[in-house]
Coordinates of C-alpha atoms in Angstrom, one line a residue:
M232 CA 76.3 216.1 104.5
T233 CA 76.2 216.3 108.5
E234 CA 74.0 213.6 108.1
Q235 CA 75.8 211.3 106.6
M236 CA 78.8 211.6 108.6
Q237 CA 77.1 211.3 112.2
R238 CA 75.9 207.3 110.7
K239 CA 77.0 204.9 112.9
L240 CA 77.3 201.5 111.6
N241 CA 75.5 199.4 113.1
D242 CA 72.6 201.8 111.7
S243 CA 73.3 200.6 108.1
K244 CA 71.5 197.4 108.1
A245 CA 73.4 194.8 106.1
M246 CA 76.2 195.5 109.2
R247 CA 74.5 194.6 112.0
W248 CA 72.5 191.5 110.6
T249 CA 76.1 190.2 108.7
A250 CA 77.1 191.3 113.2
L251 CA 74.6 188.9 113.8
V252 CA 75.6 186.2 111.3
L253 CA 79.0 185.6 112.2
L254 CA 77.9 185.5 116.0
A255 CA 75.2 182.9 115.0
A256 CA 77.4 181.3 112.7
A257 CA 79.8 180.6 115.8
M258 CA 77.3 179.7 118.3
F259 CA 75.7 177.4 116.0
F260 CA 79.1 175.3 115.9
G261 CA 79.6 175.7 120.1
Y262 CA 76.1 174.1 119.8
I263 CA 77.4 171.1 117.1
F264 CA 80.0 169.7 118.8
M265 CA 78.6 170.0 122.4
D266 CA 75.8 167.0 121.4
V267 CA 78.5 165.2 118.6
L268 CA 79.0 162.7 120.5
S269 CA 75.1 162.1 121.8
P270 CA 74.2 160.4 118.4
L271 CA 76.8 157.5 118.9
Q272 CA 76.8 156.2 122.4
A273 CA 75.9 153.0 120.8
K274 CA 79.2 153.6 119.3
I275 CA 81.0 154.2 121.1
Q276 CA 80.5 151.6 123.8
T277 CA 81.1 149.5 121.1
D278 CA 84.4 151.2 119.7
L279 CA 85.5 152.4 123.2
G280 CA 84.5 150.6 125.8
W281 CA 81.8 153.9 127.7
S282 CA 79.7 151.9 130.0
P283 CA 77.1 154.6 130.0
E284 CA 78.3 155.3 133.6
T285 CA 81.0 156.6 132.0
F286 CA 79.0 158.0 128.9
G287 CA 77.2 159.9 132.3
R288 CA 79.8 161.1 133.6
Y289 CA 81.9 162.7 130.7
A290 CA 78.2 163.7 128.8
G291 CA 77.8 165.8 132.6
S292 CA 81.6 166.9 132.5
E293 CA 80.7 169.4 130.3
T294 CA 79.9 171.8 133.5
F295 CA 82.1 170.7 136.1
L296 CA 83.8 173.8 136.4
N297 CA 81.7 176.3 135.9
V298 CA 79.8 174.4 138.8
F299 CA 82.4 173.6 140.9
V300 CA 85.3 176.7 140.2
F301 CA 82.2 179.4 139.8
F302 CA 83.5 180.0 135.8
L303 CA 79.9 181.0 135.2
I304 CA 80.5 184.1 136.9
F305 CA 84.2 184.5 136.8
A306 CA 82.9 184.7 132.5
G307 CA 80.4 187.2 133.8
I308 CA 83.4 190.0 134.7
I309 CA 85.4 189.2 132.6
L310 CA 82.8 190.5 130.0
D311 CA 81.9 193.6 132.2
K312 CA 86.3 194.6 132.2
M313 CA 87.2 193.8 128.7
G314 CA 84.2 193.8 126.6
V315 CA 82.2 192.3 123.8
R316 CA 85.0 191.0 121.6
F317 CA 87.7 190.7 124.1
T318 CA 85.3 188.1 125.4
A319 CA 84.0 186.8 122.3
V320 CA 88.0 185.8 120.6
L321 CA 88.8 184.6 124.2
S322 CA 85.8 182.0 124.0
G323 CA 85.9 181.5 121.2
V324 CA 90.0 179.8 121.8
V325 CA 88.3 178.2 124.9
M326 CA 86.2 176.2 123.0
L327 CA 88.9 175.0 120.4
F328 CA 90.9 174.0 123.1
G329 CA 88.7 172.2 125.2
A330 CA 87.3 170.3 121.7
A331 CA 90.9 169.7 120.8
L332 CA 91.3 168.2 124.1
N333 CA 87.8 166.5 123.4
Y334 CA 89.0 164.8 119.8
F335 CA 92.7 164.0 121.1
G336 CA 90.8 161.5 123.8
V337 CA 88.8 159.4 121.3
S338 CA 91.0 159.5 118.2
E339 CA 93.8 156.8 117.3
A340 CA 96.5 159.5 118.2
F341 CA 95.7 158.6 122.1
V342 CA 95.8 155.1 121.9
G343 CA 99.2 154.3 123.2
S344 CA 100.0 157.6 124.5
G345 CA 101.9 159.0 127.4
A346 CA 98.6 160.8 127.4
E347 CA 96.5 157.8 128.2
T348 CA 99.1 155.6 130.3
F349 CA 99.4 159.0 133.0
L350 CA 95.7 159.2 132.7
N351 CA 95.0 155.3 133.4
N352 CA 96.7 155.1 136.7
N353 CA 95.9 158.4 138.0
F354 CA 92.0 160.3 138.5
N355 CA 91.1 156.8 139.7
L356 CA 88.1 157.9 142.6
P357 CA 85.9 155.5 144.1
Q358 CA 82.7 155.8 143.4
K359 CA 81.3 157.6 147.0
W360 CA 79.5 160.6 147.3
W361 CA 82.3 163.0 148.3
N362 CA 83.6 162.3 144.6
I363 CA 82.4 165.5 142.6
T364 CA 84.5 164.9 140.3
P365 CA 83.5 163.0 136.4
F366 CA 86.3 160.4 137.1
F367 CA 86.2 157.3 138.8
D368 CA 87.8 154.3 138.8
G369 CA 87.5 151.7 136.2
M370 CA 87.1 154.5 133.6
P371 CA 88.4 154.3 130.3
A372 CA 91.2 156.9 130.0
S373 CA 90.2 157.7 126.1
A374 CA 87.1 159.1 128.3
K375 CA 88.6 160.9 131.4
M376 CA 90.9 163.0 128.1
S377 CA 87.4 163.8 127.0
A378 CA 86.1 165.0 129.7
I379 CA 88.7 167.4 130.9
G380 CA 88.1 168.5 127.6
F381 CA 84.9 169.1 127.0
M382 CA 85.7 170.5 130.7
F383 CA 86.8 173.7 128.9
F384 CA 84.8 173.2 125.9
G385 CA 81.6 174.3 128.2
C386 CA 84.0 177.4 130.3
G387 CA 84.2 178.7 127.1
V388 CA 80.7 178.0 125.4
E389 CA 79.4 179.9 128.3
M390 CA 81.5 182.9 127.9
A391 CA 80.2 183.0 124.5
G392 CA 76.6 182.9 125.5
I393 CA 76.5 185.8 127.6
T394 CA 79.0 187.4 125.4
V395 CA 76.4 186.5 121.6
S396 CA 73.8 188.7 124.3
R397 CA 75.6 191.4 124.8
G398 CA 77.3 191.7 120.9
I399 CA 73.3 191.4 120.0
V400 CA 71.9 194.5 122.6
K401 CA 75.0 196.6 121.7
W402 CA 74.1 196.6 117.7
F403 CA 70.6 195.6 117.5
Q404 CA 69.8 198.3 120.9
G405 CA 66.6 200.6 119.0
K406 CA 66.7 198.4 115.8
E407 CA 65.4 194.9 115.5
M408 CA 66.7 193.3 119.0
A409 CA 64.2 191.1 119.6
L410 CA 64.1 189.2 116.4
A411 CA 68.1 189.0 116.2
M412 CA 68.1 187.1 120.0
G413 CA 65.3 185.2 119.0
I414 CA 67.2 184.5 115.4
E415 CA 70.5 183.5 117.2
M416 CA 68.8 180.8 119.8
A417 CA 66.9 180.0 116.6
I418 CA 69.8 179.4 114.6
A419 CA 72.1 177.5 117.4
R420 CA 69.1 174.9 118.5
V421 CA 69.4 174.1 114.2
G422 CA 73.6 173.1 115.3
V423 CA 71.5 169.9 117.5
A424 CA 69.6 168.9 114.9
A425 CA 72.4 168.8 112.7
V426 CA 74.6 167.1 114.4
M427 CA 71.9 164.9 115.5
L428 CA 71.7 164.0 111.8
G429 CA 75.4 164.9 110.6
A430 CA 77.1 162.9 112.9
P431 CA 76.3 159.3 112.4
A432 CA 76.3 160.4 108.7
I433 CA 80.3 161.1 108.7
A434 CA 81.0 158.7 111.6
N435 CA 79.4 155.7 109.0
I436 CA 81.0 156.5 106.7
S437 CA 83.7 153.6 105.9
P438 CA 85.5 153.2 107.3
A439 CA 83.5 154.0 110.5
S440 CA 85.0 155.9 112.5
V441 CA 83.6 157.7 116.3
S442 CA 86.8 160.6 116.2
R443 CA 85.1 161.5 112.8
P444 CA 82.8 163.7 113.2
V445 CA 84.4 164.9 116.7
C446 CA 86.8 166.1 114.3
V447 CA 85.0 167.9 111.5
S448 CA 83.2 169.8 114.5
V449 CA 86.4 170.7 115.9
I450 CA 87.6 172.1 112.0
L451 CA 83.9 174.0 112.3
L452 CA 85.2 175.6 115.8
C453 CA 88.1 177.1 114.0
I454 CA 85.5 178.9 111.4
G455 CA 84.1 180.0 114.6
L456 CA 86.8 181.2 116.0
V457 CA 87.5 183.3 112.5
C458 CA 83.6 184.4 113.2
F459 CA 84.9 186.0 116.4
I460 CA 87.5 187.3 114.7
T461 CA 86.3 189.4 112.0
Y462 CA 83.5 190.5 114.1
G463 CA 85.9 192.3 116.9
F464 CA 86.9 194.5 114.0
M465 CA 83.8 195.4 113.4
D466 CA 83.3 195.9 116.7
K467 CA 86.1 198.4 117.2
K468 CA 85.4 199.6 114.5
L469 CA 81.6 200.1 116.2
D470 CA 83.9 201.7 119.3
A471 CA 85.3 204.5 117.3
Q472 CA 82.0 205.8 116.1
G473 CA 81.1 205.9 119.5
V474 CA 79.0 203.4 120.3
T475 CA 78.9 201.8 124.2
E476 CA 77.2 198.4 125.1
E477 CA 74.6 198.7 127.8
K478 CA 75.7 196.5 130.6
D479 CA 74.3 194.4 132.9
D480 CA 74.4 194.5 136.1
P481 CA 76.9 193.2 137.6
F482 CA 77.9 190.0 139.7
K483 CA 77.9 191.6 143.3
V484 CA 78.5 189.3 145.8
S485 CA 77.0 191.2 148.6
D486 CA 73.4 190.5 146.6
I487 CA 74.0 187.2 146.5
G488 CA 72.5 186.9 150.5
K489 CA 69.7 189.2 149.6
I490 CA 68.6 187.1 146.4
L491 CA 69.1 183.6 148.2
S492 CA 65.9 184.6 150.7
L493 CA 63.8 185.7 148.2
K494 CA 61.1 182.9 147.4
M495 CA 60.8 184.1 144.3
F496 CA 63.8 183.5 143.7
W497 CA 64.2 180.2 144.1
I498 CA 60.9 179.0 143.1
V499 CA 62.4 180.3 139.1
A500 CA 65.3 178.3 140.1
L501 CA 63.8 175.5 141.1
L502 CA 61.7 175.7 138.1
C503 CA 64.9 176.0 135.6
V504 CA 67.3 173.2 137.1
L505 CA 64.1 170.8 137.0
Y506 CA 62.8 171.5 133.6
Y507 CA 66.6 171.7 131.8
S508 CA 67.5 168.5 133.9
A509 CA 64.4 166.8 132.5
I510 CA 65.3 168.1 128.6
F511 CA 69.3 168.5 128.2
P512 CA 70.4 165.8 129.7
F513 CA 67.7 163.3 127.9
Q514 CA 69.3 165.0 124.6
K515 CA 72.2 163.2 125.5
Y516 CA 70.5 159.5 125.6
A517 CA 67.3 160.3 123.4
I518 CA 69.3 158.4 120.1
N519 CA 70.6 155.4 122.4
M520 CA 67.3 154.6 123.6
L521 CA 65.3 155.1 120.4
Q522 CA 67.3 152.5 119.0
C523 CA 67.0 149.7 121.7
N524 CA 63.2 151.1 121.7
L525 CA 62.9 151.1 118.1
Q526 CA 66.2 148.8 116.7
F527 CA 66.7 151.8 115.0
T528 CA 70.4 152.2 113.9
D529 CA 72.1 155.4 114.8
L530 CA 71.5 157.4 112.0
E531 CA 67.6 156.5 111.4
A532 CA 67.3 157.1 115.1
S533 CA 68.7 160.3 114.5
R534 CA 66.5 161.6 111.8
V535 CA 63.4 160.5 114.1
F536 CA 64.4 162.7 117.1
F537 CA 65.9 166.1 114.8
V538 CA 63.2 167.3 115.0
F539 CA 62.6 168.1 118.2
P540 CA 65.5 170.9 118.1
L541 CA 64.6 171.7 115.1
G542 CA 60.7 172.2 116.0
A543 CA 61.5 174.1 119.1
A544 CA 63.4 176.6 116.8
A545 CA 61.1 176.7 114.6
V546 CA 57.9 177.3 117.6
T547 CA 59.9 179.6 119.9
P548 CA 60.0 183.3 117.4
F549 CA 55.7 182.6 117.8
L550 CA 55.3 181.8 121.6
G551 CA 57.6 184.1 122.3
N552 CA 56.0 187.0 120.9
F553 CA 52.3 185.3 122.3
L554 CA 53.5 186.5 125.1
D555 CA 54.5 189.4 124.9
R556 CA 51.1 190.4 123.5
K557 CA 49.3 188.1 125.0
G558 CA 51.4 186.9 128.5
K559 CA 50.1 184.3 130.1
G560 CA 53.5 183.6 131.8
A561 CA 53.1 180.9 134.1
T562 CA 50.5 179.0 132.1
M563 CA 52.8 177.8 129.4
L564 CA 55.4 177.3 132.3
I565 CA 52.5 174.3 133.5
L566 CA 51.1 173.6 130.0
G567 CA 55.3 172.8 129.1
A568 CA 55.5 170.1 132.2
L569 CA 52.1 168.8 131.6
L570 CA 53.4 168.3 127.6
M571 CA 57.3 167.0 129.0
I572 CA 55.3 164.2 131.6
L573 CA 53.2 163.1 128.8
C574 CA 56.1 162.8 127.0
H575 CA 58.4 160.8 128.8
L576 CA 55.7 158.8 130.2
T577 CA 55.4 157.8 126.0
F578 CA 59.3 156.5 125.7
A579 CA 58.8 155.3 129.3
F580 CA 55.9 152.9 128.5
V581 CA 53.8 153.5 124.7
V582 CA 57.1 153.7 122.6
P583 CA 58.3 150.2 124.2
A584 CA 55.2 148.2 124.3
T585 CA 53.9 149.8 120.7
Q586 CA 57.4 150.5 118.6
S587 CA 55.4 152.5 116.8
V588 CA 57.4 155.7 115.2
V589 CA 54.6 157.7 114.1
V590 CA 53.6 157.8 118.8
T591 CA 57.6 158.4 118.9
F592 CA 57.3 161.3 116.4
A593 CA 54.4 162.8 118.2
A594 CA 56.1 162.8 121.7
I595 CA 59.2 163.8 120.2
V596 CA 57.4 167.1 118.4
L597 CA 55.6 167.7 122.0
L598 CA 58.9 167.9 123.2
G599 CA 59.9 169.9 121.1
I600 CA 57.4 173.1 121.6
S601 CA 57.3 171.7 125.9
F602 CA 61.5 172.9 125.1
S603 CA 59.9 176.5 123.6
L604 CA 56.7 177.3 126.3
V605 CA 59.1 177.3 129.0
P606 CA 62.0 179.1 128.0
A607 CA 59.9 181.3 126.1
A608 CA 57.5 182.2 129.3
L609 CA 60.6 181.7 132.3
W610 CA 63.1 184.4 131.1
P611 CA 61.3 187.5 130.5
S612 CA 59.3 186.3 133.7
V613 CA 62.5 187.1 136.4
P614 CA 62.1 190.7 135.7
K615 CA 59.2 190.8 137.1
L616 CA 59.7 188.4 139.7
I617 CA 62.9 189.9 141.5
D618 CA 64.0 193.6 141.5
N619 CA 66.2 195.6 138.5
K620 CA 68.9 195.9 141.7
L621 CA 69.6 192.4 141.3
L622 CA 68.6 190.8 138.3
G623 CA 72.3 191.0 137.5
S624 CA 73.5 188.8 140.0
A625 CA 70.0 186.9 140.3
Y626 CA 70.6 186.1 136.4
A627 CA 74.2 185.1 137.4
L628 CA 73.3 182.4 140.3
I629 CA 69.9 180.7 138.7
F630 CA 72.6 179.9 135.6
W631 CA 74.5 178.3 138.3
I632 CA 71.9 176.9 139.9
Q633 CA 70.6 175.2 136.4
N634 CA 74.3 174.4 135.7
I635 CA 74.7 172.3 138.9
G636 CA 71.5 170.1 136.9
L637 CA 73.5 170.1 134.0
Y638 CA 76.3 168.8 135.4
A639 CA 74.3 165.9 138.2
F640 CA 71.9 164.6 136.1
P641 CA 73.6 162.9 133.3
M642 CA 76.0 160.9 136.0
I643 CA 72.6 160.0 137.0
I644 CA 70.8 158.9 134.6
G645 CA 74.1 157.2 133.2
D646 CA 74.5 154.7 136.8
V647 CA 70.5 154.8 136.5
L648 CA 71.0 152.6 133.2
A649 CA 73.7 150.6 134.4
K650 CA 71.5 149.9 137.0
S651 CA 68.6 149.5 135.8
N652 CA 70.0 147.1 133.1
P653 CA 72.7 144.1 135.2
G654 CA 74.4 142.4 133.0
V655 CA 73.6 144.0 129.6
T656 CA 76.3 144.5 127.8
D657 CA 74.8 144.9 124.0
P658 CA 74.0 148.8 124.0
L659 CA 71.4 148.0 121.7
Q660 CA 69.9 146.4 124.4
Y661 CA 69.1 148.3 127.4
N662 CA 65.8 149.0 128.6
Y663 CA 64.9 152.8 129.9
T664 CA 61.9 152.9 131.3
V665 CA 63.5 154.0 135.3
P666 CA 65.6 156.3 133.3
M667 CA 63.0 158.2 131.5
L668 CA 60.2 157.5 134.6
V669 CA 63.1 159.9 136.0
F670 CA 62.9 162.5 133.9
T671 CA 59.4 162.3 134.8
S672 CA 59.7 163.1 138.0
L673 CA 61.7 166.1 137.4
G674 CA 58.2 166.9 135.4
V675 CA 55.9 166.4 137.8
A676 CA 58.4 168.7 140.6
A677 CA 58.2 171.2 138.3
L678 CA 54.4 171.2 137.5
L679 CA 53.6 171.7 141.0
L680 CA 56.1 174.5 141.0
G681 CA 54.3 175.8 137.9
F682 CA 51.0 175.6 139.6
Y683 CA 52.9 177.4 143.2
L684 CA 54.2 180.2 141.2
K685 CA 50.9 180.7 139.5
A686 CA 48.3 180.7 142.1
V687 CA 51.9 183.1 144.3
D688 CA 51.5 184.8 141.0
K689 CA 47.6 185.7 142.0
K690 CA 48.3 186.8 145.4
G691 CA 51.4 188.7 145.2
G692 CA 50.4 190.4 141.1
Y693 CA 53.5 190.2 140.0
G694 CA 52.0 190.0 136.6
L695 CA 53.3 186.9 134.4
E696 CA 49.9 186.9 133.3
E697 CA 50.0 189.9 131.2
P698 CA 51.4 190.5 128.6
N699 CA 54.5 192.1 128.0
I700 CA 53.4 194.8 125.9
R701 CA 51.0 197.7 127.5

């Protein structure tokens, strides 16, 4: 009887996995919205007049507030002070608010509205080096409105990401925590695969509309908010039973100088920004690239590309298990960079020359494996390289630096695409060779840094090639 009374809510397998389903579902819907417009680049240019530069600035706007207003760090402070359930619900509200603004920008209701008039007359900044905002003179008002919404959504989804990780630790500490985290990450990536297929299909329903899949994804975010609220009730009951959160080390301003002076921090941070800048911004342009190279419709291109996030989701848990048991973390980073270089070179030269669907499919599969190799090896390696006392602050700074790349490179690629295709107005006729070479250069830099990291590890004995389970 006493043992039954002491049983906690998270001791029940059904209850803790229910909590995981609620958290993972909210992130799944968040990842759907994050890329809902990515497969529709050509249609957006035709229907709304968004040039490649405009699309790039919209895509980069997601991380603007995280980078320049340091919201990513503030989100960690809010989580430390207010706890999982408050921060989860807050992140759901912020995501939904931003998504609603985004939808308004691409909807028919925006046309002729006071907001359109205001944005047509404002935020017309010159395209100069000092203009760090996503806005520029000539940018359509609809893109400005959508970018503003995407900024808020980006704050919410980053806040949700760190909150969900903390929630999983709270419910699965001492249980199937690694499995739960792997499943949550896989489910989120399946959201990207789902939107790659779903967005073009929904947009092409007669009468065709770019705004329709955005509307559907906003509705899904409403469901995601309900999931967070439901989780909140479960979390409150768990708190009442005396289960407390295991918190990461909070971000400390005093630690910044110490961390920035560490050579190992810069190696990891630069590897992170180089690699992710060659993956996530590529994801924004991949469908249009396939349309231009293979003469596919957006739906046909999406059917080919969706194996990338789906394959990455399937492979990641196995690679994580290999790293735990066998090690070879630095080698996995090098192999991931090599595969990425090979894939982007294939997209730059082989696919346009051969127009082969088989070659394209193979390159996408290899890129998915690369996308699994690097995160699986990179993040578990950080605790081996950085002092535990500085680990929380180091992670915050690494994420911030990563967000700089995710902000800048969608814009860089948009500008490069436009400048390397002078006079091209048909969004299905772009030559993607130069943008793919930009992504390749990031892979080459990551490869060189990976070799350097392996050499430093061999000399310093950090244990990157050693298994995590001893």
